[in-house]
Short mmCIF file of C-alpha atoms in Angstrom, two decimals:
data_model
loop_
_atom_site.label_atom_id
_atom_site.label_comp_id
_atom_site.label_asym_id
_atom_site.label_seq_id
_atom_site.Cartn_x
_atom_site.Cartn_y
_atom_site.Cartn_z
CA UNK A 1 6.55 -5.63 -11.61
CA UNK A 2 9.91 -5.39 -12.05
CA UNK A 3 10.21 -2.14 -10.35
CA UNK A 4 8.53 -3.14 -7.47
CA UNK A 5 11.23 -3.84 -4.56
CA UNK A 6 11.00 -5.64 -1.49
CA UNK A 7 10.62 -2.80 0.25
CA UNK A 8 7.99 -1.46 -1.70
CA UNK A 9 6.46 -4.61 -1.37
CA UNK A 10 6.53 -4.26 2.47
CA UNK A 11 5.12 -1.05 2.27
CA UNK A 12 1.99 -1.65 -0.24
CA UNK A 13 1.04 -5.19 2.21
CA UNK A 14 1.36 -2.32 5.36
CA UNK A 15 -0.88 0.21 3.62
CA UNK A 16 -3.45 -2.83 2.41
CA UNK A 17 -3.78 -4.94 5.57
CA UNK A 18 -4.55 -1.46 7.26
CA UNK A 19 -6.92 -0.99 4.60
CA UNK A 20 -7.75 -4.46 5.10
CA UNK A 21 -8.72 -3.90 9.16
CA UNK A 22 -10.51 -1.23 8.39
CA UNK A 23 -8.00 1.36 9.62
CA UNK A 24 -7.27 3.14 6.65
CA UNK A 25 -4.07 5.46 6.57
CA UNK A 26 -3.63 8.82 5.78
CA UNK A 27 0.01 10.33 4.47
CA UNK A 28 0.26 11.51 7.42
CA UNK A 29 -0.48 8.91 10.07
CA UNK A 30 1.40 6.24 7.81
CA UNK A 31 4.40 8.42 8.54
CA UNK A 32 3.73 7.64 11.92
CA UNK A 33 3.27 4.98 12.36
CA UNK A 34 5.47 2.98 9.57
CA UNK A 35 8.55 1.52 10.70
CA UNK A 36 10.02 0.45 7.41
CA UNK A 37 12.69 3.28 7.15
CA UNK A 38 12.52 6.98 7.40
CA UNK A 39 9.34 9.57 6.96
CA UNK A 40 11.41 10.58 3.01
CA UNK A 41 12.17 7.53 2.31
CA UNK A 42 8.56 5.84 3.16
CA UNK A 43 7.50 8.88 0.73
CA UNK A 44 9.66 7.98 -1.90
CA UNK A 45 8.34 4.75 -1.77
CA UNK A 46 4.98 5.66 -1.52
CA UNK A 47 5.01 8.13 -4.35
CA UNK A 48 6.35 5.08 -6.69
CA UNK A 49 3.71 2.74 -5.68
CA UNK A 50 0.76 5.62 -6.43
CA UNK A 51 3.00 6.50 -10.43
CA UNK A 52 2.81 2.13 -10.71
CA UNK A 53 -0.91 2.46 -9.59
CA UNK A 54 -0.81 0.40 -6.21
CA UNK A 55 -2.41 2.56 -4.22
CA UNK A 56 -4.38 5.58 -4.33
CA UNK A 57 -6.50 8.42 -2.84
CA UNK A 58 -9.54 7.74 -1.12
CA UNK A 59 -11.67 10.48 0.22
CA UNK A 60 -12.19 10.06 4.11
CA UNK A 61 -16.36 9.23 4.69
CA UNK A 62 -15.90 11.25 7.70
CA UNK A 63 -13.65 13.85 7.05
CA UNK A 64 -13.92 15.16 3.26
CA UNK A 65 -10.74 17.24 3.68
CA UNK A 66 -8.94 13.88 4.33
CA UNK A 67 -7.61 11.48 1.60
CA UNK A 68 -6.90 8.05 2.49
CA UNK A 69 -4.57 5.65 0.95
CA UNK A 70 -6.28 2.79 -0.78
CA UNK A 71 -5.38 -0.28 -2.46
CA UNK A 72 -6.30 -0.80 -5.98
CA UNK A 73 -7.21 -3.04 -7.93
CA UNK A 74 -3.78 -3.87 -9.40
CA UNK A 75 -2.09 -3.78 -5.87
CA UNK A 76 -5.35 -6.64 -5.14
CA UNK A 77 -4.69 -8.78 -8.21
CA UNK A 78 -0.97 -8.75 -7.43
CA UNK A 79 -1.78 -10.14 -3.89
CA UNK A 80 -3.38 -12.81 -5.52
CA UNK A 81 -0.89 -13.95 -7.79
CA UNK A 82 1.77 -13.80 -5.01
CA UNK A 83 -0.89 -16.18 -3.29
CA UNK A 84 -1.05 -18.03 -6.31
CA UNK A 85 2.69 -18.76 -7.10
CA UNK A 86 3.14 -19.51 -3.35
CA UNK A 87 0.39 -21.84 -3.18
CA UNK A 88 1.82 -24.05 -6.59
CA UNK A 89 5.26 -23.54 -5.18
CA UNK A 90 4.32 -25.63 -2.06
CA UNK A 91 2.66 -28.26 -4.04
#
């Protein structure tokens, strides 16, 4: 996880607490509606997160010709390790 930088990190917890509300992104509407930095940049990022396997495509259950960007399982086990190490850190 090396490669994963603050702002990547800040960028994966936006796309997964969306996710997490149950108001899944597209692309598109992340571009939007993220204020992190600008519409390349977010891109950049998010294209790094999707080659490390944070997040991926999710077909939309109402739209079929819309992909959605989804957590995975990695980006979920990560979450809770970072809970994990702050939890023990506190004790």
């Amino acid at each position: 996880l090396k490669d994963l930088s603050p702002q990547h990190e800040a960028l994966l917890e936006f796309i997964a607490q969306s996710w997490q509300d149950d108001k899944p992104l597209s692309v598109r509407k992340l571009m939007g509606v993220c204020t992190l930095a600008s519409t390349v940049t977010i891109h950049r990022w998010l294209k790094a997160l999707m080659a490390h396997g944070f997040v991926e495509h999710a077909l939309d259950p109402t739209d079929s010709r819309k992909r959605l960007l989804k957590p995975t399982r990695l980006a979920i086990d990560f979450f809770k390790a970072k809970a994990e190490a702050i939890t023990k850190a506190l004790r």
